[in-house]
GROMACS .gro file of C-alpha atoms in nm:
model
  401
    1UNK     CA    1   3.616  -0.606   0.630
    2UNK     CA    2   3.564  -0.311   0.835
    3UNK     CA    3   3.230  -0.157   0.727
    4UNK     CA    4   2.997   0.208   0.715
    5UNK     CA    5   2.699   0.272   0.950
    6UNK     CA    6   2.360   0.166   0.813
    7UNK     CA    7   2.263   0.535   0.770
    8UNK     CA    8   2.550   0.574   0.533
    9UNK     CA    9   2.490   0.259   0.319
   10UNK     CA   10   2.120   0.393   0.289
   11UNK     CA   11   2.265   0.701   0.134
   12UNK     CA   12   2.470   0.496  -0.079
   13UNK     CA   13   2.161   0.245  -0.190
   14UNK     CA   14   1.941   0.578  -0.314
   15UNK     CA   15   2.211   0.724  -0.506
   16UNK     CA   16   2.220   0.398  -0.724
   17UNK     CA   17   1.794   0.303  -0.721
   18UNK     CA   18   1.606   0.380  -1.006
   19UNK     CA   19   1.264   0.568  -1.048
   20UNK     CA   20   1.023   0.382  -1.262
   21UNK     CA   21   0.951   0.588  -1.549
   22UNK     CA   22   0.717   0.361  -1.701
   23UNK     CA   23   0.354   0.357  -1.711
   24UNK     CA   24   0.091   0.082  -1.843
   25UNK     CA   25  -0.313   0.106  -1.777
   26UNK     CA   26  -0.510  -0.107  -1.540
   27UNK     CA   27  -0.851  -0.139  -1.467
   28UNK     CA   28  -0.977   0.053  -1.155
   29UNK     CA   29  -1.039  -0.237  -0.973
   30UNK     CA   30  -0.670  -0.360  -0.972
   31UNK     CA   31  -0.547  -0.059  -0.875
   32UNK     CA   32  -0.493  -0.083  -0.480
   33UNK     CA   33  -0.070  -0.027  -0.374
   34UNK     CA   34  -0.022   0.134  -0.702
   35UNK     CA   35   0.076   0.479  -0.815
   36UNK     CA   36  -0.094   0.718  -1.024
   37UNK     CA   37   0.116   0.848  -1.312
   38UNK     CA   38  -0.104   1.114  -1.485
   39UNK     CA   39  -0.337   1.393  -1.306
   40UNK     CA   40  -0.715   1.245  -1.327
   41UNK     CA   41  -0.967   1.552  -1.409
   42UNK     CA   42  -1.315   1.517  -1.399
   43UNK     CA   43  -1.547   1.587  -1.706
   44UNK     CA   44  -1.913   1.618  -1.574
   45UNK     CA   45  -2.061   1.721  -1.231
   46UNK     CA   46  -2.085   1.453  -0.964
   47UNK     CA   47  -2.400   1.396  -0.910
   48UNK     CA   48  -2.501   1.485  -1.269
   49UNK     CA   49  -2.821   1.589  -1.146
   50UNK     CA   50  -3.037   1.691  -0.793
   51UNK     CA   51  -3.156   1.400  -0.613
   52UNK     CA   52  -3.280   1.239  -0.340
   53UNK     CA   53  -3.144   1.152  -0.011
   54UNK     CA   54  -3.420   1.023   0.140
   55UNK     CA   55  -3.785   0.809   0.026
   56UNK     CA   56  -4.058   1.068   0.012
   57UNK     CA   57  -4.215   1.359  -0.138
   58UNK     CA   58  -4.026   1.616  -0.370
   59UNK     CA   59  -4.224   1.946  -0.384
   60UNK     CA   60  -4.170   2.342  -0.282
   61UNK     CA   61  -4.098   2.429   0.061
   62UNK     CA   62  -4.347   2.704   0.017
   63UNK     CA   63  -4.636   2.492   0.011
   64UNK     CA   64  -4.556   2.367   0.337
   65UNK     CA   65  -4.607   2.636   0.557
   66UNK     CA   66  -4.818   2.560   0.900
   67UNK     CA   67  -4.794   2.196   0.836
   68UNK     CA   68  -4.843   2.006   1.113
   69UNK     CA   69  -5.019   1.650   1.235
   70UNK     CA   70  -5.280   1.858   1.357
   71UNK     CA   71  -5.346   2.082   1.039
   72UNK     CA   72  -5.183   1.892   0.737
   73UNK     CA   73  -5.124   2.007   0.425
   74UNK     CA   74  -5.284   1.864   0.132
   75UNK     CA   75  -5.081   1.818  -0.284
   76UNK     CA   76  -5.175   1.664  -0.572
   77UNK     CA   77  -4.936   1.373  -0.626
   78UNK     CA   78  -4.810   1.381  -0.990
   79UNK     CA   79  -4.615   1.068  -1.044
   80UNK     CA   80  -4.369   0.877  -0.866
   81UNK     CA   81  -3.982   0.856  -0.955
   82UNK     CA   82  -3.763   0.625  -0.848
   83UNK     CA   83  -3.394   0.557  -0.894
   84UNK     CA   84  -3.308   0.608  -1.247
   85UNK     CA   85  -3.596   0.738  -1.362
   86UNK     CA   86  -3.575   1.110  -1.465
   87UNK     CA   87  -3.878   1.378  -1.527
   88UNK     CA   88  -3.859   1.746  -1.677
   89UNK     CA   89  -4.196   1.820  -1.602
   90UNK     CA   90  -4.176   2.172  -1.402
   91UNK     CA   91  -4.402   2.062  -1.025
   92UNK     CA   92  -4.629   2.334  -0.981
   93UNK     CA   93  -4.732   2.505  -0.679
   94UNK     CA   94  -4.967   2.237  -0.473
   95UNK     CA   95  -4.830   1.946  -0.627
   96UNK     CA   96  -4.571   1.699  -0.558
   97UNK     CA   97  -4.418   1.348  -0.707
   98UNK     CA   98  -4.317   1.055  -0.470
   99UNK     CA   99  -3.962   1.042  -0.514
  100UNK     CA  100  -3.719   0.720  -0.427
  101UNK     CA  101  -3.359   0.774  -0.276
  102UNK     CA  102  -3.107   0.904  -0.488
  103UNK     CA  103  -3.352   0.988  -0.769
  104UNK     CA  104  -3.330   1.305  -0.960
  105UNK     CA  105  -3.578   1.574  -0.828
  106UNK     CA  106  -3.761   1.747  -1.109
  107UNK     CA  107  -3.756   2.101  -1.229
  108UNK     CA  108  -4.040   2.355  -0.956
  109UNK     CA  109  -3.886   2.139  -0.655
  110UNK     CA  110  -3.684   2.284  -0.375
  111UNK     CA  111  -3.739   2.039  -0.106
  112UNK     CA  112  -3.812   1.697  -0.001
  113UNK     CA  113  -3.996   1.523   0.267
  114UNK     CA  114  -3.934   1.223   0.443
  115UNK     CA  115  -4.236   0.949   0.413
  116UNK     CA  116  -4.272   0.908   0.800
  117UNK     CA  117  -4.407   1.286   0.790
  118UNK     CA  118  -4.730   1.188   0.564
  119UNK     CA  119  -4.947   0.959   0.497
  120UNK     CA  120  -4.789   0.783   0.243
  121UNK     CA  121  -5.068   0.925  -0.014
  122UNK     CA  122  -5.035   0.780  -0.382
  123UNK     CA  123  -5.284   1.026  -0.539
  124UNK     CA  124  -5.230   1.304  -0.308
  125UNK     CA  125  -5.034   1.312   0.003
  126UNK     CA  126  -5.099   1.484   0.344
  127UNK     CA  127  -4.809   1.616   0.491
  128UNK     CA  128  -4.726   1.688   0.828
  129UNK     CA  129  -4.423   1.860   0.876
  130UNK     CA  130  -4.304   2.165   0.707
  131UNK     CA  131  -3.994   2.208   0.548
  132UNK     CA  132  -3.682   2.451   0.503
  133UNK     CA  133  -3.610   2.593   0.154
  134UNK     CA  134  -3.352   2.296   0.024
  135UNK     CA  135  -3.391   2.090   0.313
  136UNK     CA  136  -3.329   1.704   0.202
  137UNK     CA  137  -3.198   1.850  -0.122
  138UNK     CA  138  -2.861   1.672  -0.266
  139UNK     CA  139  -2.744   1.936  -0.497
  140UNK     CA  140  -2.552   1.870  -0.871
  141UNK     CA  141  -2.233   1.844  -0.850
  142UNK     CA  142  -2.189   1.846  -0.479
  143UNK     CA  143  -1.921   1.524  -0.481
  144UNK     CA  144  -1.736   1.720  -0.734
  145UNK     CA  145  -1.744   1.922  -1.030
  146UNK     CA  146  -1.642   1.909  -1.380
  147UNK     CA  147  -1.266   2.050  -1.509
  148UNK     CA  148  -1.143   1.931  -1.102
  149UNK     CA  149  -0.819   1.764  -1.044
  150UNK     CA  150  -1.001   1.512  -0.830
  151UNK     CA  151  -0.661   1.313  -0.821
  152UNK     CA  152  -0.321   1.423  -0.850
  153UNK     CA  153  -0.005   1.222  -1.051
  154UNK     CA  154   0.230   0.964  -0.808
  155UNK     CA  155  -0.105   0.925  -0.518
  156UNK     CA  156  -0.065   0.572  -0.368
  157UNK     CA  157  -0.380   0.456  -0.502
  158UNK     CA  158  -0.666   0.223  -0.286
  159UNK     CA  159  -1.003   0.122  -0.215
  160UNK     CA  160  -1.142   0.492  -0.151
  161UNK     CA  161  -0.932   0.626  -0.500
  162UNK     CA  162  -1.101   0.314  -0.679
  163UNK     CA  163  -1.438   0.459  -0.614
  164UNK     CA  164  -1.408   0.797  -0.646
  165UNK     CA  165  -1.254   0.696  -1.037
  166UNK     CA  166  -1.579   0.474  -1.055
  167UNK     CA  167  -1.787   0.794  -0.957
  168UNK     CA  168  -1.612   0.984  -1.267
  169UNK     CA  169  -1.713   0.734  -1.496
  170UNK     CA  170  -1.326   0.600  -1.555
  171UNK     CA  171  -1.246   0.228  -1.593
  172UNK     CA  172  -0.906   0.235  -1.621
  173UNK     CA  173  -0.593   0.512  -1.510
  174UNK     CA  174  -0.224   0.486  -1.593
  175UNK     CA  175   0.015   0.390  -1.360
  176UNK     CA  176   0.359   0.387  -1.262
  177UNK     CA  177   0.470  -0.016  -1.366
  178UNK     CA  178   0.605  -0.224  -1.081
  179UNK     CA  179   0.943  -0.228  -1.051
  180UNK     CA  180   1.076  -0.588  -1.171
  181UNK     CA  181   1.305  -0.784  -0.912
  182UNK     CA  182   1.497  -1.119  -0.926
  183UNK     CA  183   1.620  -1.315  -0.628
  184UNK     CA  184   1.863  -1.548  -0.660
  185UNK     CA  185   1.969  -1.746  -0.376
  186UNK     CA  186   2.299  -1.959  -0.309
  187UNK     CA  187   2.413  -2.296  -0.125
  188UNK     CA  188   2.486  -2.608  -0.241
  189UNK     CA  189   2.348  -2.732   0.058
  190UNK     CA  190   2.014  -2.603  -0.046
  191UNK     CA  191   1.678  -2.752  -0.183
  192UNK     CA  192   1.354  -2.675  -0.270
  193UNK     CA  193   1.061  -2.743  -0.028
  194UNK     CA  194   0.920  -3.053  -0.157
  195UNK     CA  195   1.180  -3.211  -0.231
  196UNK     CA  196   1.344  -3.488  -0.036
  197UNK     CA  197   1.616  -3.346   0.281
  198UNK     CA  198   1.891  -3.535   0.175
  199UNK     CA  199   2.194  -3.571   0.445
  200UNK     CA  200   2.402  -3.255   0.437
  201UNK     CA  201   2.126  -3.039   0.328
  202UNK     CA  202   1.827  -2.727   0.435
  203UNK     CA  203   1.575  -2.620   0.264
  204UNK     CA  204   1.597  -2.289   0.066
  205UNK     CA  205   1.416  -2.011   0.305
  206UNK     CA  206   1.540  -1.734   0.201
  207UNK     CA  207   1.422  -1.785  -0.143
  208UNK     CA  208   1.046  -1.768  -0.028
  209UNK     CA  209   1.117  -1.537   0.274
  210UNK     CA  210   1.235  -1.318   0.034
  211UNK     CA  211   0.968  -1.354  -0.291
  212UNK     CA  212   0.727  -1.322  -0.050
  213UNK     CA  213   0.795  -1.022   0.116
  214UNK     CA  214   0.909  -0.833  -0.172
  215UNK     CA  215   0.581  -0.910  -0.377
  216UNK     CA  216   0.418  -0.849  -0.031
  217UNK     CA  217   0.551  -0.458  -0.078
  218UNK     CA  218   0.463  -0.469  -0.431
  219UNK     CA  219   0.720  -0.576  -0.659
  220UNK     CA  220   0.683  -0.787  -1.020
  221UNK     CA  221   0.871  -1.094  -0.912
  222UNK     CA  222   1.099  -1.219  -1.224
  223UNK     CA  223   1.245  -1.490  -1.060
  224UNK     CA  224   1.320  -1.680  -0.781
  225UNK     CA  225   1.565  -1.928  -0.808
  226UNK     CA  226   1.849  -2.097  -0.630
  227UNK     CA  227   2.250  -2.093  -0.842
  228UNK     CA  228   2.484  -2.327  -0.751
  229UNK     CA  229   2.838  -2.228  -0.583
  230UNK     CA  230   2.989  -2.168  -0.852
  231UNK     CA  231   3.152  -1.845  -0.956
  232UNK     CA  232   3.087  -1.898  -1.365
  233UNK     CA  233   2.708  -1.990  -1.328
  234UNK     CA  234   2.620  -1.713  -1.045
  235UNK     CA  235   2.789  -1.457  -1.321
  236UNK     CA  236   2.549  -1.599  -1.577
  237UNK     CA  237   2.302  -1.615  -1.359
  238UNK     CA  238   2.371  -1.239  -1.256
  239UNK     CA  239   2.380  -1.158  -1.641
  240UNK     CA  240   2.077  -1.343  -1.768
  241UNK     CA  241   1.855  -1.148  -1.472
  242UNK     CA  242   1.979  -0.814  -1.553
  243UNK     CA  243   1.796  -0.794  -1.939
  244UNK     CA  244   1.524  -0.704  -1.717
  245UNK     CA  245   1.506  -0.657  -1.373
  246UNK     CA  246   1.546  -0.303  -1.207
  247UNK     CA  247   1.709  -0.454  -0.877
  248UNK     CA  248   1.827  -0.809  -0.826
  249UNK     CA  249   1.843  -0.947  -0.438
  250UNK     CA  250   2.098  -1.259  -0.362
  251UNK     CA  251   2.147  -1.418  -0.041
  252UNK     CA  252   2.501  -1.612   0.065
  253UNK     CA  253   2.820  -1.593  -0.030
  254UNK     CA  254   2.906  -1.239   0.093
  255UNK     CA  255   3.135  -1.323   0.336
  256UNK     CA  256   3.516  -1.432   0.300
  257UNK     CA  257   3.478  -1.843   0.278
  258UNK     CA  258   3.596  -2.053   0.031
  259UNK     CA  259   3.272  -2.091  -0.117
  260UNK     CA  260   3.189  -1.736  -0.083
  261UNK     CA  261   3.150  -1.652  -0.459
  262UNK     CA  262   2.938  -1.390  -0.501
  263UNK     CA  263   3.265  -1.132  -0.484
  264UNK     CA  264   3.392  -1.308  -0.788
  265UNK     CA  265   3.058  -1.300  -0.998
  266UNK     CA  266   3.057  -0.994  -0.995
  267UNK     CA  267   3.365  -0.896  -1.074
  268UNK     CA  268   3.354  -1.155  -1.363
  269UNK     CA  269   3.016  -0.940  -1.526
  270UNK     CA  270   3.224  -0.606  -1.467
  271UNK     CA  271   3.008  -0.488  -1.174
  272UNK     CA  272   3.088  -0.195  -0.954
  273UNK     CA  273   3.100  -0.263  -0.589
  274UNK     CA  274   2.942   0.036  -0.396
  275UNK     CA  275   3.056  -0.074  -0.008
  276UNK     CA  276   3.079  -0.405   0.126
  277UNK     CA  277   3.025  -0.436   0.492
  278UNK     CA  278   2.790  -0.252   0.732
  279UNK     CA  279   2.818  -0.189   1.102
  280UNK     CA  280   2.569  -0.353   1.212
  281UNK     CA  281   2.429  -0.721   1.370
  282UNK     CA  282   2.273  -0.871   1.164
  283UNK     CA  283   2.377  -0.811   0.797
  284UNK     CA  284   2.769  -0.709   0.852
  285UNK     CA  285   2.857  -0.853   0.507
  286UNK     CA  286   2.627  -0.717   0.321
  287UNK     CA  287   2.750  -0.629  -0.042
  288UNK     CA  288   2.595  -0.394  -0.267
  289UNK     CA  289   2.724  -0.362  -0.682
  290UNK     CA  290   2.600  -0.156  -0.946
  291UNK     CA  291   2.589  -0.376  -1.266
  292UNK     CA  292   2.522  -0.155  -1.587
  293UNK     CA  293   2.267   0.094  -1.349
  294UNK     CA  294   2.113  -0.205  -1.198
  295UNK     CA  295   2.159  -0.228  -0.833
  296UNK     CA  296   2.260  -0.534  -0.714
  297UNK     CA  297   2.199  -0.603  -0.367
  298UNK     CA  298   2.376  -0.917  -0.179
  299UNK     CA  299   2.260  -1.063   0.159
  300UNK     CA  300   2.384  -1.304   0.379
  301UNK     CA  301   2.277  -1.651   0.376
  302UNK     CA  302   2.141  -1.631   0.726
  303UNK     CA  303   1.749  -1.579   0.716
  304UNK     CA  304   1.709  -1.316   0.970
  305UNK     CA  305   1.983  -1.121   0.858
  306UNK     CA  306   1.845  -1.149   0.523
  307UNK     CA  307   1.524  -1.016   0.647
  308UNK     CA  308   1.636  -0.718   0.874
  309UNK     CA  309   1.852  -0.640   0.565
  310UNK     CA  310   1.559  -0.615   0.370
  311UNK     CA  311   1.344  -0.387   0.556
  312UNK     CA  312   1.677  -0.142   0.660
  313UNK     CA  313   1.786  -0.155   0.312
  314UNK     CA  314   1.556  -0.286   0.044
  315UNK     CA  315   1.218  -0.141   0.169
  316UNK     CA  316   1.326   0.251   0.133
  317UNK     CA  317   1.475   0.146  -0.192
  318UNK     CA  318   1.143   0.058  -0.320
  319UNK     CA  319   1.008   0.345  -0.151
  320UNK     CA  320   1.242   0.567  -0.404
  321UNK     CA  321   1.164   0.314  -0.737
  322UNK     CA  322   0.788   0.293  -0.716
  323UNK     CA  323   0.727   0.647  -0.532
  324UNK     CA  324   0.596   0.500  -0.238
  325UNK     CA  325   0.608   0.675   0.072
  326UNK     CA  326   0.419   0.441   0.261
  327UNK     CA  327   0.693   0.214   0.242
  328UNK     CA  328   0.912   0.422   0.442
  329UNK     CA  329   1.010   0.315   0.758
  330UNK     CA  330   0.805   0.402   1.056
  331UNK     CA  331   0.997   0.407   1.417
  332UNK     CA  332   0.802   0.362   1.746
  333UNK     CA  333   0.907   0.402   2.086
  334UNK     CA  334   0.808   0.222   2.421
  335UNK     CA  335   0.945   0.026   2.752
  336UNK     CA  336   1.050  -0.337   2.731
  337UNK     CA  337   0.859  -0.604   2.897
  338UNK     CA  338   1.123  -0.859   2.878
  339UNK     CA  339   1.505  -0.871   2.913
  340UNK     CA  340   1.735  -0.892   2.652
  341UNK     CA  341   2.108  -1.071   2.800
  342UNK     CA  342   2.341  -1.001   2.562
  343UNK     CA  343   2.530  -0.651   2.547
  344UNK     CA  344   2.606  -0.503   2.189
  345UNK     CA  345   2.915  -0.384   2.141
  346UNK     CA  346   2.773  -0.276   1.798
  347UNK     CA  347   2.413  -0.143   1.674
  348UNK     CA  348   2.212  -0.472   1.646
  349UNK     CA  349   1.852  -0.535   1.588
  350UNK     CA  350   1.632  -0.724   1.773
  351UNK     CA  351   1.296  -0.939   1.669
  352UNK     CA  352   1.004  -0.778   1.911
  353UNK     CA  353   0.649  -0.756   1.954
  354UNK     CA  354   0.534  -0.393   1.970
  355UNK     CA  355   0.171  -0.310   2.160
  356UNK     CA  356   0.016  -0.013   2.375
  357UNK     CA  357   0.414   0.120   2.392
  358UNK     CA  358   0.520  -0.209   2.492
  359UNK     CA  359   0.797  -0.395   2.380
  360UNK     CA  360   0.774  -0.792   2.452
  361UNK     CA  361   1.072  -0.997   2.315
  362UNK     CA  362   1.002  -1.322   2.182
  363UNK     CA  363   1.062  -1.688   2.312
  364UNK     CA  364   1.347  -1.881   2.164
  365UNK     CA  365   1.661  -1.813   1.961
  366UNK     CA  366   1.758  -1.471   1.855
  367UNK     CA  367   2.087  -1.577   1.645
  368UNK     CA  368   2.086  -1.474   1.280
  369UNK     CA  369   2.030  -1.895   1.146
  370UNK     CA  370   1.680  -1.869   1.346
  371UNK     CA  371   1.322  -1.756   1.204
  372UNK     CA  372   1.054  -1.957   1.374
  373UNK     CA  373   1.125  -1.680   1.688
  374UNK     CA  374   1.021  -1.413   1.445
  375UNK     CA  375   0.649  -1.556   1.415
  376UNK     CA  376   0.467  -1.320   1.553
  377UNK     CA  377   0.695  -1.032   1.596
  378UNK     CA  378   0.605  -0.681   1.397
  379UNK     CA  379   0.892  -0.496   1.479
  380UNK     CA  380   1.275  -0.447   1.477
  381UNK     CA  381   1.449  -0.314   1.818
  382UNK     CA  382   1.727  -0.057   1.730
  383UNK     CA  383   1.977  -0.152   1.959
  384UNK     CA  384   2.247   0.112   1.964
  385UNK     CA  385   2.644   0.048   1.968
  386UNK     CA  386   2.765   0.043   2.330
  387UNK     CA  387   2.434  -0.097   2.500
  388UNK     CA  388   2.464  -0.314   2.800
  389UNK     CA  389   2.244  -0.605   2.871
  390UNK     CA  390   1.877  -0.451   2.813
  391UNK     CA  391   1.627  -0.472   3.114
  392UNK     CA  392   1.237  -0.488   3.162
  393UNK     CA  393   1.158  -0.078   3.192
  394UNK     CA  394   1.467   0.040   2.988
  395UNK     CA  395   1.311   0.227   2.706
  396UNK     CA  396   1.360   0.133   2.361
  397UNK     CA  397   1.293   0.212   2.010
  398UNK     CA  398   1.186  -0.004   1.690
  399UNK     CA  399   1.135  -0.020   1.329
  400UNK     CA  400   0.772  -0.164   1.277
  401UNK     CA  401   0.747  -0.444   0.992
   0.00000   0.00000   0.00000
């Protein structure tokens, strides 16, 4: 089968992914993971007025001069404004309005003074402290102003972006769609969790491995469903997903069995096969088609290689469709806590725990059939072709999960 090097089938994979075009409007508060298609710009200042920061006395700096505990000064209290309220009646010299936090300061007021510096006067108020010109003085517009591109077109958007659009006023924003994925798993040995484990049989992981880590990174899941081994129903199968997914993910029946059909589905639906085979442990036989611009990417059966497929392969695809580089993949480096006994003739990955620049290696099973090993683990040692047996202190790198 021979096979390219992981770098090259990631070249290969982004010449043939999609960007969403798309866009649909959501409300603000849905918006976390997604991407901004269209430049937000603001229409009014932010805060549309001068307030508050503080529960006190609004008034003019001037009249403050000399005040002290010993020789206070002495203004007419006007009115009192709280929160919401709002008063265009100018404050003359000598007088001054008990103002709440964040409520607009009227007109003749330059300052404000904090309530633990007077007496707390409600028809007039002594004051003890003077104050600077604008001193506890939020001015208009000081979170932004109006005509601002506050937020630019394809931002990851989040909790911080969600109220900063609140702040503006905006309730909804148009973003790039999800792209829309199917995964379709194979094995007549397979069945659903739930249902009975007859002789023979094992229940479909890679179905919800999958789904769930792909809608975990953001996708519209389609489908998930398992196709028998059979060459006609997998091409139907193939078909029927393709009217309107933008990628579609299988798992078995890559490599060169008897029952290895996913070769001939393909070519039955007229796909193109891009490579098939990669130099690398797990994942050799993966198989990647192009079917009518839709990538089709095809993993082996074996959960873990399924998996490390999926974040070598899948994860900077998605990066690419839904312009998001957060989903690139991040590399770490650190010393290993733990040997690791087998030598690897070829590039292989490696389940791992990465802390403090510490790799620890998991208990149990590292083979390709086994995932209860990976519980736990957030990274991916890169092991490179030629290694040896790997050592406690031998330093190592990692993709982090």
């Amino acid at each position: 089968m021979g096979g390219i090097t992981t770098e090259e089938a990631l070249c290969l994979v982004l010449q043939h992914t999609p960007v969403i075009q798309e866009k649909e409007q959501i409300q603000i508060a849905n918006i976390s993971g997604r991407v901004l298609a269209e430049d937000v710009k603001t229409v009014f200042d932010n805060p549309p007025f001068h307030r508050s920061p503080i529960d006190g006395y609004a008034c003019r700096a001037a009249d403050l001069t000399g005040a002290s505990k010993e020789q206070p000064v002495c203004l007419t209290v006007l009115r009192e404004i709280d929160a919401g309220d709002y008063s265009e009646e100018e404050v003359q010299p000598g007088q001054a309005v008990r103002i709440m936090t964040g409520a607009a300061i009227p007109p003749g007021c330059d300052c404000c003074v904090r309530q633990e510096d007077t007496d707390y006067g409600e028809e007039t108020v002594q004051i003890y402290k003077a104050e600077r010109p604008w001193g506890n003085y939020c001015f208009r517009g000081e979170d932004f102003k109006a005509g601002q591109v506050l937020l630019k077109a394809d931002r990851e958007l989040g909790f911080v972006e969600a109220g900063v659009l609140a702040g503006m006023g905006i309730p909804e924003v148009a973003v790039y769609r999800r792209p829309r994925i199917a995964v379709l798993t194979t094995g007549n040995e397979v069945v659903q969790p739930g249902e009975p484990l007859a002789p023979g049989k094992i229940y479909d992981i890679n179905q919800k491995l999958l789904a769930a880590r792909l809608m975990e990174l953001g996708v519209e899941l389609l489908e998930a469903r398992s196709v028998p081994d059979e060459p006609e129903q997998m091409a139907e199968a193939l078909k029927k997903a393709a009217k309107e997914a933008d990628l579609i993910v299988t798992t078995g029946a890559v490599s060169v069995g008897k029952k290895d059909i996913m070769h001939e589905s393909l070519a039955r639906i007229g796909a193109e096969r891009v490579f098939w085979g990669i130099q690398v442990k797990p994942g050799m036989p993966t198989l990647f088609s192009d079917y009518q611009g839709i990538p089709v990417m095809s993993l082996s059966g074996n959960p873990f290689s399924a998996l490390v497929i999926t974040e070598l392969l899948l994860r900077p695809m998605l990066a690419k469709m839904m312009r998001k580089p957060s989903l690139e993949l991040v590399r770490v480096q650190g010393t290993l806590a733990d040997a690791f006994g087998k030598p690897s003739p070829g590039r292989r990955f490696v389940r791992a725990y990465w802390e403090k620049g510490t790799f620890h290696l998991p208990e149990g099973l590292n083979s390709n059939g086994v995932l209860a090993s990976m519980v736990g683990c957030n990274c991916l040692l890169d092991v490179p072709a030629g290694s040896g047996a790997l050592k406690p202190g031998d330093e190592a790198e990692a993709i982090l999960l």
